[in-house]
Coordinates of C-alpha atoms and ligand atoms in Angstrom, one line a residue:
X1 CA 32.7 59.1 63.7
X2 CA 29.2 58.5 62.5
X3 CA 28.8 55.9 59.7
X4 CA 25.2 56.7 58.9
X5 CA 22.6 59.0 60.4
X6 CA 20.1 56.1 60.7
X7 CA 20.7 52.3 60.7
X8 CA 17.7 50.1 60.1
X9 CA 18.1 46.5 61.3
X10 CA 16.0 44.1 59.0
X11 CA 14.9 44.4 55.4
X12 CA 11.4 43.1 55.8
X13 CA 8.4 45.2 54.9
X14 CA 8.7 47.5 57.9
X15 CA 12.5 48.2 57.5
X16 CA 12.3 48.8 53.7
X17 CA 9.3 51.0 53.9
X18 CA 11.1 53.0 56.6
X19 CA 14.1 53.2 54.3
X20 CA 12.1 54.6 51.5
X21 CA 10.1 57.1 53.5
X22 CA 13.4 58.4 55.1
X23 CA 14.8 58.8 51.6
X24 CA 11.7 60.9 50.7
X25 CA 12.4 63.1 53.8
X26 CA 16.1 63.6 52.7
X27 CA 17.8 61.1 55.0
X28 CA 20.0 58.2 53.5
X29 CA 19.7 55.3 56.0
X30 CA 21.7 52.1 55.9
X31 CA 19.7 48.9 56.2
X32 CA 21.5 45.8 57.6
X33 CA 19.8 42.5 56.8
X34 CA 21.1 39.2 58.1
X35 CA 19.8 37.0 55.2
X36 CA 22.2 37.1 52.1
X37 CA 19.4 37.1 49.7
X38 CA 15.7 38.1 49.4
X39 CA 13.7 35.3 51.0
X40 CA 12.0 32.9 48.4
X41 CA 9.1 31.4 50.4
X42 CA 6.4 34.0 51.3
X43 CA 5.2 34.5 54.7
X44 CA 2.3 36.7 53.7
X45 CA 0.6 35.9 50.4
X46 CA -0.6 39.6 50.3
X47 CA -1.7 42.4 52.6
X48 CA -4.5 44.8 53.1
X49 CA -5.6 47.7 55.1
X50 CA -4.8 51.4 55.4
X51 CA -1.3 51.0 54.0
X52 CA -2.9 50.3 50.6
X53 CA -4.3 53.9 50.6
X54 CA -0.9 55.3 51.7
X55 CA 0.7 53.5 48.9
X56 CA -1.7 55.0 46.6
X57 CA -1.1 58.5 48.2
X58 CA 2.6 58.0 47.4
X59 CA 1.8 57.2 43.8
X60 CA 3.1 53.6 44.2
X61 CA 0.1 51.5 43.6
X62 CA 0.7 51.0 39.9
X63 CA 4.1 49.5 40.8
X64 CA 2.5 47.3 43.3
X65 CA -0.1 46.2 40.8
X66 CA 2.6 45.5 38.1
X67 CA 4.6 43.5 40.6
X68 CA 1.5 41.5 41.7
X69 CA 0.3 40.9 38.1
X70 CA -3.2 40.9 39.4
X71 CA -5.5 43.9 40.1
X72 CA -5.8 45.5 43.6
X73 CA -9.4 45.1 44.5
X74 CA -11.8 45.5 47.3
X75 CA -11.6 42.4 49.7
X76 CA -14.9 40.5 49.0
X77 CA -14.5 38.8 52.4
X78 CA -12.3 38.6 55.4
X79 CA -11.8 35.9 58.0
X80 CA -12.5 37.1 61.5
X81 CA -12.0 34.7 64.4
X82 CA -13.2 31.8 62.4
X83 CA -16.2 33.4 60.8
X84 CA -16.3 34.8 57.4
X85 CA -17.1 38.5 57.0
X86 CA -18.9 39.0 53.6
X87 CA -18.2 42.5 52.2
X88 CA -19.2 41.6 48.6
X89 CA -22.6 43.3 48.7
X90 CA -21.3 46.6 50.2
X91 CA -21.2 49.6 47.6
X92 CA -18.4 52.2 47.8
X93 CA -16.6 53.2 49.9
X94 CA -14.9 49.9 50.1
X95 CA -14.1 48.8 53.7
X96 CA -10.9 47.0 52.8
X97 CA -8.5 46.9 49.8
X98 CA -6.6 43.6 49.3
X99 CA -3.4 43.4 47.5
X100 CA -2.4 39.9 46.2
X101 CA 1.3 40.5 46.3
X102 CA 3.5 37.7 48.0
X103 CA 5.9 39.0 50.6
X104 CA 9.2 38.5 48.7
X105 CA 7.9 40.5 45.8
X106 CA 6.8 43.3 48.1
X107 CA 10.2 43.3 49.7
X108 CA 11.9 43.4 46.2
X109 CA 9.7 46.4 45.2
X110 CA 10.3 48.2 48.5
X111 CA 14.0 47.5 48.3
X112 CA 14.2 49.0 44.8
X113 CA 12.4 52.1 46.0
X114 CA 14.6 52.5 48.9
X115 CA 17.6 52.2 46.7
X116 CA 16.2 54.7 44.2
X117 CA 15.7 57.1 47.2
X118 CA 19.4 56.7 48.3
X119 CA 19.2 54.0 51.0
X120 CA 22.1 51.5 51.3
X121 CA 21.1 47.9 51.8
X122 CA 23.7 45.4 53.0
X123 CA 22.5 41.8 52.9
X124 CA 24.3 39.1 54.8
X125 CA 25.1 41.4 57.7
X126 CA 23.6 40.4 61.1
X127 CA 23.4 42.8 64.0
X128 CA 24.5 40.8 67.0
X129 CA 24.4 43.6 69.6
X130 CA 23.6 47.2 70.1
X131 CA 24.6 49.8 72.8
X132 CA 24.0 53.5 73.0
X133 CA 25.2 56.7 74.8
X134 CA 23.9 60.2 74.8
X135 CA 25.0 61.0 71.2
X136 CA 25.3 57.6 69.3
X137 CA 24.3 54.0 69.0
X138 CA 27.0 51.4 68.2
X139 CA 25.9 48.2 66.3
X140 CA 28.0 45.1 66.5
X141 CA 27.7 43.4 63.1
X142 CA 28.7 40.1 61.8
X143 CA 29.3 40.4 58.1
X144 CA 30.6 38.1 55.3
X145 CA 34.1 39.4 55.9
X146 CA 33.9 39.1 59.7
X147 CA 32.7 41.1 62.6
X148 CA 32.7 44.9 62.6
X149 CA 31.2 47.9 64.3
X150 CA 29.0 50.7 63.0
X151 CA 28.1 54.0 64.6
X152 CA 24.9 55.8 64.0
X153 CA 22.7 58.6 65.5
X154 CA 19.6 56.5 65.6
X155 CA 19.0 52.8 65.1
X156 CA 15.6 51.2 64.3
X157 CA 15.0 47.5 65.0
X158 CA 12.8 46.3 62.2
X159 CA 14.2 42.8 62.9
X160 CA 10.9 40.9 63.4
X161 CA 9.2 39.1 66.2
X162 CA 12.5 37.8 67.8
X163 CA 14.1 41.1 67.6
X164 CA 17.6 41.2 68.9
X165 CA 17.5 45.0 68.9
X166 CA 14.5 45.1 71.2
X167 CA 15.9 42.5 73.6
X168 CA 19.4 44.0 73.9
X169 CA 17.9 47.4 74.3
X170 CA 16.0 46.0 77.3
X171 CA 12.6 46.8 75.9
X172 CA 10.2 44.3 77.3
X173 CA 7.7 42.5 75.1
X174 CA 4.9 41.4 77.4
X175 CA 1.9 39.3 76.3
X176 CA 1.1 35.6 75.6
X177 CA 1.7 32.8 73.1
X178 CA -1.2 30.7 72.3
X179 CA -0.8 27.0 72.6
X180 CA -1.7 26.2 69.0
X181 CA 0.0 25.6 65.7
X182 CA -1.2 26.6 62.3
X183 CA 0.2 24.7 59.2
X184 CA -0.4 26.3 55.9
X185 CA 0.2 25.0 52.3
X186 CA -0.5 26.1 48.7
X187 CA -1.5 23.0 46.8
X188 CA -3.4 21.6 43.8
X189 CA -5.6 18.5 44.2
X190 CA -5.6 15.5 41.9
X191 CA -8.5 14.8 39.5
X192 CA -9.9 12.3 42.1
X193 CA -10.9 15.3 44.2
X194 CA -13.7 17.5 42.7
X195 CA -13.6 21.3 43.0
X196 CA -17.1 22.6 43.1
X197 CA -18.2 26.0 41.7
X198 CA -18.8 27.5 45.2
X199 CA -15.2 26.7 46.3
X200 CA -16.1 23.4 48.2
X201 CA -14.3 20.2 47.7
X202 CA -15.9 16.7 47.2
X203 CA -13.3 14.2 48.4
X204 CA -13.8 10.4 47.8
X205 CA -14.3 8.6 51.1
X206 CA -14.6 11.8 53.0
X207 CA -17.5 13.7 51.4
X208 CA -17.8 17.5 51.1
X209 CA -15.4 20.0 52.7
X210 CA -16.8 23.5 52.8
X211 CA -14.8 26.5 51.6
X212 CA -13.9 28.6 54.7
X213 CA -13.4 27.0 58.1
X214 CA -14.5 23.5 59.2
X215 CA -14.4 22.8 63.0
X216 CA -13.7 19.2 64.0
X217 CA -13.0 17.6 67.4
X218 CA -9.3 17.9 66.7
X219 CA -9.0 21.5 65.3
X220 CA -9.9 23.7 62.4
X221 CA -9.5 23.0 58.7
X222 CA -9.4 26.1 56.5
X223 CA -9.9 26.1 52.8
X224 CA -9.5 28.9 50.3
X225 CA -8.8 29.4 46.7
X226 CA -5.9 31.3 45.1
X227 CA -5.6 32.0 41.3
X228 CA -5.0 29.3 38.7
X229 CA -6.5 26.3 40.5
X230 CA -4.2 26.6 43.5
X231 CA -5.7 26.0 46.9
X232 CA -4.7 27.6 50.2
X233 CA -5.1 24.9 53.0
X234 CA -4.6 25.5 56.6
X235 CA -4.9 23.3 59.7
X236 CA -5.0 24.6 63.3
X237 CA -4.4 22.4 66.2
X238 CA -3.8 22.9 69.9
X239 CA -0.2 22.1 70.7
X240 CA 1.7 23.2 73.8
X241 CA 5.1 23.7 72.0
X242 CA 5.7 27.1 70.6
X243 CA 5.7 27.1 66.8
X244 CA 9.0 28.3 65.0
X245 CA 7.7 30.5 62.1
X246 CA 11.1 30.2 60.4
X247 CA 11.7 26.6 60.7
X248 CA 10.9 24.6 57.5
X249 CA 7.9 22.2 57.5
X250 CA 7.7 18.9 55.6
X251 CA 4.9 17.6 53.5
X252 CA 4.6 14.6 55.8
X253 CA 4.1 16.8 58.8
X254 CA 1.4 18.7 56.8
X255 CA -0.5 15.5 55.7
X256 CA -0.3 14.2 59.3
X257 CA -2.0 17.3 60.5
X258 CA -4.7 17.0 57.9
X259 CA -5.4 13.4 58.9
X260 CA -5.6 14.4 62.6
X261 CA -7.9 17.2 62.0
X262 CA -10.2 15.7 59.4
X263 CA -9.9 12.1 60.5
X264 CA -9.1 11.0 57.0
X265 CA -6.6 11.4 54.1
X266 CA -6.9 14.4 51.7
X267 CA -5.1 13.5 48.4
X268 CA -2.8 16.5 47.4
X269 CA -1.2 17.2 44.0
X270 CA 1.6 19.8 43.5
X271 CA 2.7 21.6 46.7
X272 CA 4.2 25.1 46.1
X273 CA 4.5 26.3 49.6
X274 CA 4.5 24.9 53.2
X275 CA 4.8 26.9 56.3
X276 CA 4.0 26.8 60.0
X277 CA 3.3 29.7 62.4
X278 CA 2.0 30.3 65.8
X279 CA 0.0 33.1 67.3
X280 CA 1.1 35.5 69.9
X281 CA -0.5 38.6 71.3
X282 CA 2.4 40.9 72.4
X283 CA 3.4 44.6 72.2
X284 CA 6.6 46.3 73.1
X285 CA 6.2 48.3 76.3
X286 CA 8.2 51.2 74.7
X287 CA 8.6 51.8 71.0
X288 CA 11.6 54.0 71.8
X289 CA 14.5 53.8 74.2
X290 CA 16.7 56.8 73.8
X291 CA 18.2 56.5 70.4
X292 CA 16.9 53.1 69.7
X293 CA 13.4 52.4 68.3
X294 CA 11.4 49.4 67.2
X295 CA 8.9 49.0 64.4
X296 CA 6.9 46.2 62.7
X297 CA 6.8 42.8 64.1
X298 CA 9.6 43.8 66.5
X299 CA 7.1 46.1 68.2
X300 CA 4.0 43.9 68.0
X301 CA 2.6 40.4 67.4
X302 CA -1.1 39.8 66.6
X303 CA -3.0 36.6 67.1
X304 CA -4.7 36.7 63.7
X305 CA -3.4 36.8 60.1
X306 CA -3.6 39.5 57.6
X307 CA -2.6 42.2 60.0
X308 CA 1.1 42.5 60.4
X309 CA 2.3 44.1 57.2
X310 CA -0.3 46.8 57.3
X311 CA 0.5 47.8 60.9
X312 CA 4.2 47.5 60.6
X313 CA 4.5 49.5 57.4
X314 CA 2.2 52.2 58.9
X315 CA 4.7 52.3 61.9
X316 CA 7.4 53.1 59.4
X317 CA 5.4 55.8 57.7
X318 CA 4.6 57.5 61.0
X319 CA 8.3 57.3 62.3
X320 CA 10.1 58.3 59.2
X321 CA 9.4 62.0 59.0
X322 CA 9.8 62.5 62.7
X323 CA 13.2 60.8 62.7
X324 CA 14.1 62.8 59.7
X325 CA 13.2 65.9 61.5
X326 CA 15.4 65.0 64.5
X327 CA 18.3 64.0 62.2
X328 CA 17.8 67.4 60.3
X329 CA 18.1 69.3 63.6
X330 CA 14.7 71.0 63.4
X331 CA 12.4 68.7 65.3
X332 CA 10.2 70.4 67.9
X333 CA 10.6 69.1 71.4
X334 CA 8.7 65.8 71.9
X335 CA 8.1 65.1 68.3
X336 CA 10.0 61.7 68.3
X337 CA 8.1 60.6 71.4
X338 CA 4.9 61.0 69.6
X339 CA 5.9 57.9 67.5
X340 CA 5.5 55.8 70.6
X341 CA 2.3 57.5 71.7
X342 CA 0.6 57.2 68.4
X343 CA 1.8 53.8 67.1
X344 CA 1.5 52.1 70.4
X345 CA -2.1 53.2 70.3
X346 CA -2.6 51.9 66.8
X347 CA -1.1 48.6 67.8
X348 CA -3.3 48.3 70.9
X349 CA -6.3 48.8 68.6
X350 CA -5.0 45.9 66.3
X351 CA -4.4 43.8 69.5
X352 CA -8.0 44.6 70.6
X353 CA -9.6 43.2 67.5
X354 CA -7.2 40.3 67.0
X355 CA -7.6 39.1 70.6
X356 CA -11.4 39.4 70.2
X357 CA -10.9 37.0 67.3
X358 CA -9.2 34.7 69.5
X359 CA -12.1 34.5 71.9
X360 CA -14.4 33.9 68.8
X361 CA -12.2 31.4 67.2
X362 CA -10.9 29.3 70.1
X363 CA -14.2 28.7 72.0
X364 CA -15.3 25.1 71.7
X365 CA -18.4 24.9 73.9
X366 CA -22.1 25.7 73.1
X367 CA -21.7 29.2 74.5
X368 CA -18.9 29.9 72.0
X369 CA -21.0 28.6 69.2
X370 CA -23.8 30.9 70.3
X371 CA -21.4 33.8 70.4
X372 CA -20.3 33.1 66.8
X373 CA -23.9 32.7 65.6
X374 CA -24.9 36.0 67.3
X375 CA -21.9 37.8 66.0
X376 CA -22.7 36.8 62.4
X377 CA -26.3 37.9 62.9
X378 CA -25.2 41.4 64.0
X379 CA -23.0 41.7 61.0
X380 CA -25.9 41.2 58.6
X381 CA -26.5 44.9 59.0
X382 CA -24.2 47.3 57.0
X383 CA -23.2 49.6 59.7
X384 CA -21.6 47.1 62.1
X385 CA -20.0 45.3 59.1
X386 CA -18.4 48.5 57.9
X387 CA -17.2 49.4 61.4
X388 CA -15.5 46.1 61.7
X389 CA -14.0 46.4 58.3
X390 CA -12.5 49.8 59.3
X391 CA -11.2 48.3 62.6
X392 CA -9.5 45.5 60.7
X393 CA -8.0 47.8 58.1
X394 CA -6.9 50.3 60.8
X395 CA -8.8 52.9 58.9
X396 CA -10.6 54.1 62.1
X397 CA -7.4 55.1 63.9
X398 CA -7.5 58.6 65.3
X399 CA -4.3 59.5 66.9
X400 CA -4.7 61.2 70.3
X401 CA -4.0 64.8 69.7
X402 CA -3.4 67.9 72.0
X403 CA -6.5 69.1 73.7
X404 CA -7.0 72.4 71.6
X405 CA -7.3 70.5 68.3
X406 CA -10.4 68.4 68.8
X407 CA -12.1 69.0 65.4
X408 CA -13.6 65.7 64.2
X409 CA -11.0 65.0 61.6
X410 CA -8.0 65.8 63.7
X411 CA -5.7 62.7 64.2
X412 CA -7.4 60.8 61.3
X413 CA -6.0 59.7 58.0
X414 CA -6.9 62.5 55.6
X415 CA -9.6 61.5 53.1
X416 CA -8.8 61.7 49.4
X417 CA -10.9 64.8 48.5
X418 CA -11.2 65.8 44.9
X419 CA -9.5 69.3 44.6
X420 CA -10.4 71.9 42.0
X421 CA -8.2 74.9 41.4
X422 CA -7.1 77.2 38.6
X423 CA -4.5 74.5 37.6
X424 CA -7.2 71.9 37.1
X425 CA -8.5 69.0 39.2
X426 CA -6.4 66.8 41.4
X427 CA -6.9 65.1 44.7
X428 CA -5.4 65.0 48.2
X429 CA -3.7 61.8 47.3
X430 CA -1.7 63.6 44.6
X431 CA -0.5 66.2 47.1
X432 CA 1.0 63.4 49.3
X433 CA 3.3 61.9 46.6
X434 CA 6.4 63.7 47.9
X435 CA 5.5 63.3 51.6
X436 CA 5.7 67.0 52.2
X437 CA 3.4 68.5 54.8
X438 CA 0.6 70.5 53.4
X439 CA -1.7 73.5 54.5
X440 CA -4.7 72.9 52.4
X441 CA -7.0 75.9 52.3
X442 CA -10.4 74.8 51.1
X443 CA -12.3 78.1 51.7
X444 CA -10.2 81.0 50.4
X445 CA -8.8 81.7 53.9
X446 CA -6.1 84.3 53.4
X447 CA -5.7 84.6 57.1
X448 CA -4.6 81.1 57.5
X449 CA -2.4 81.1 54.4
X450 CA -0.8 84.1 55.9
X451 CA -0.1 82.5 59.2
X452 CA 1.4 79.4 57.4
X453 CA 3.8 81.5 55.3
X454 CA 6.2 81.7 58.1
X455 CA 6.6 77.9 57.8
X456 CA 7.0 77.8 54.0
X457 CA 10.5 76.3 54.3
X458 CA 8.8 73.2 55.9
X459 CA 5.4 73.0 54.4
X460 CA 3.5 73.5 51.2
X461 CA 0.4 75.8 50.9
X462 CA -2.3 74.8 48.5
X463 CA -5.7 76.5 47.8
X464 CA -8.5 74.6 46.2
X465 CA -12.2 73.9 46.3
X466 CA -13.7 70.5 47.0
X467 CA -17.2 69.1 46.4
X468 CA -18.2 68.6 50.1
X469 CA -15.9 70.7 52.2
X470 CA -15.3 68.9 55.6
X471 CA -13.4 71.9 57.0
X472 CA -12.2 75.4 56.0
X473 CA -8.5 74.2 56.0
X474 CA -6.5 71.1 57.0
X475 CA -2.9 70.8 58.1
X476 CA -1.8 67.5 56.8
X477 CA 1.4 65.7 58.1
X478 CA 3.7 63.7 55.8
X479 CA 2.1 60.5 57.0
X480 CA -1.1 61.7 55.6
X481 CA -2.7 62.3 59.1
X482 CA -4.5 65.6 59.9
X483 CA -2.5 67.6 62.5
X484 CA -5.1 70.5 62.7
X485 CA -8.4 71.5 61.0
X486 CA -10.3 74.8 60.9
X487 CA -13.9 74.0 61.3
X488 CA -16.2 75.6 58.7
X489 CA -16.5 79.4 59.2
X490 CA -14.2 79.4 62.2
X491 CA -13.2 83.0 62.9
X492 CA -9.6 84.0 62.2
X493 CA -9.4 85.1 65.9
X494 CA -9.4 81.4 67.1
X495 CA -8.4 79.6 63.8
X496 CA -5.1 81.5 63.1
X497 CA -3.6 81.1 66.7
X498 CA -4.6 77.5 66.8
X499 CA -2.9 76.9 63.4
X500 CA 0.2 78.7 64.6
X501 CA 0.3 76.5 67.7
X502 CA -0.1 73.4 65.5
X503 CA 2.7 74.4 63.2
X504 CA 5.1 75.0 66.1
X505 CA 4.1 71.7 67.6
X506 CA 4.6 69.6 64.5
X507 CA 7.1 71.5 62.4
X508 CA 9.1 73.6 64.8
X509 CA 10.2 77.2 64.7
X510 CA 9.0 79.4 61.8
X511 CA 11.5 80.6 59.2
X512 CA 12.2 83.9 60.9
X513 CA 12.8 82.0 64.1
X514 CA 9.8 83.6 66.0
X515 CA 8.5 82.3 69.2
X516 CA 5.1 80.7 69.9
Ligands
FAD1 C1 3.0 32.0 57.6 C2 2.8 33.5 57.8 C3 1.7 34.1 57.0 C4 1.5 35.4 57.1 N1 0.5 36.0 56.4 C5 0.4 37.3 56.5 C6 -0.7 37.9 55.6 O1 -1.3 37.3 54.8 N2 -0.8 39.3 55.6 C7 0.0 40.0 56.5 O2 -0.2 41.3 56.6 N3 0.9 39.5 57.4 C8 1.1 38.2 57.3 N4 2.0 37.6 58.2 C9 2.8 38.4 59.0 C10 3.9 39.2 58.2 O3 4.7 38.3 57.6 C11 4.7 40.1 59.2 O4 3.9 40.8 60.0 C12 5.8 40.9 58.5 O5 6.7 40.1 57.8 C13 6.4 41.7 59.5 O6 7.4 42.6 58.8 P1 8.6 43.2 59.6 O7 9.4 43.9 58.5 O8 8.3 43.9 60.8 O9 9.4 41.8 60.0 P2 10.0 40.6 59.2 O10 9.3 40.4 57.9 O11 10.1 39.5 60.1 O12 11.4 41.1 58.7 C14 12.4 41.2 59.7 C15 13.9 41.1 58.9 O13 14.9 41.3 59.8 C16 15.9 40.4 59.5 N5 16.7 40.2 60.8 C17 16.2 39.7 61.9 N6 17.2 39.8 62.9 C18 18.2 40.4 62.3 C19 19.4 40.8 62.9 N7 19.9 40.6 64.1 N8 20.3 41.6 62.0 C20 19.9 41.8 60.7 N9 18.7 41.4 60.2 C21 17.9 40.8 61.1 C22 15.1 39.2 59.1 O14 16.0 38.3 58.3 C23 14.0 39.7 58.3 O15 14.4 39.9 57.0 C24 2.3 36.1 58.0 C25 3.3 35.6 58.8 C26 3.5 34.2 58.7 C27 4.6 33.6 59.5

């Protein structure tokens, strides 16, 4: 007997986003989370990147903003391999949006949304093993009332870096662990330490400590400001032992690390957060093994901060509608495998830029200094700075698509075009609230609307005008990526068959059951 169509292991950002997106697609998953309560200590203090746009497309940004209590704003800067990228002077469009929402509050919000959309969430239930056959997956669970088993059609491991699901499914996780430890604290400083207007600190007996990163013989000292006089301080030291991100860190351990890195004492006031983490560069060799899939940190680890939530939640958005199609019994052949193809590709891009950061950050000799200096010099120009911003945000991802659909936009995240129609003005973002696929006719193309009508049970058809038409028509998937585009003025003789092929490929058979 099937207990749930989909079981999600882990109620972190990836698992809860997946639960909500599956709910939008009409599937009611069950989430099993080993922690009895929401975690209190944030891992991430916030997140950024393309997922912010996606949340806006889902109409969720106001909820995120309310939960944060602070406005979502363009990131004025971003750390990149120990150098600071300054975006503050760039006009629209903004390269990266930053959301100052600590992870526990993000998880609360995503959990509430998943619950509203019909997902079940069981906290205090740990999955200790998984096995699968041709038709089902069985999860061995340890719950508050003892061990039990659950059977599902598909199981997704969103259970973090040390994923039990990934390991028991035999999915290898190759890569490296860097021999360094980062220690992070949110602190205030006593009156004896002066906070200067530019963010620097003046410390008695030590002198000035710059905002940003300070390299010393023993490591790197990072200094940033949060709201209300709170500082974010981080030390980075080379240490051979692997850091345990989940093990608690004491204040003494943190102060000892500061003393080693700076060579002197830094007086601290109130300490509201202490955590330790290491860096790994790893990626699951397969994101799918039969009926078991992995997403989020279970699928990838990046050796830089500020990346994980964006990539993990975008995994979930990509997977949800495909999994729902399989569960709903209408998925075209190979659809679920495109989850691996597309998101492993996206993860590899994130690994590319984060490993480049390691090379920039960890180099200690004069050659490395020269590289950092040259790198900053190149980024004085707007174009490379924007390009790097898009790379960090994951906004430049263009999923590899079948050969016949190579129009410039295909595979990319759909831009938020303003849409004018008889009903008034809206935007692409508004069309994506319900996560339904859309054929968007921007040029009065009756031929294309006619073709799409056979798939009206799966997709919505909209006609509108826009200010600067990038294409005659766009086929937009539920994850807000463009599956197909008609170039401007493309004749019906080529556009309509290509649309038909794309509709078959992504949304299966037409309503009347016709063939391709
Ligand atoms: C100190 C620190 C700072 C960070 N800062 C940032 C940042 O600023 N921005 C950013 O984007 N990212 C940041 N990250 C990374 C970010 O926290 C992760 O990328 C993110 O949490 C990954 O989400 P996830 O849902 O994939 O996994 P997780 O958040 O790890 O969630 C996995 C969940 O699965 C549960 N679980 C595990 N095993 C089982 C099991 N067997 N059965 C049931 N449940 C299980 C866990 O309890 C957990 O709740 C930071 C990480 C650390 C450690």
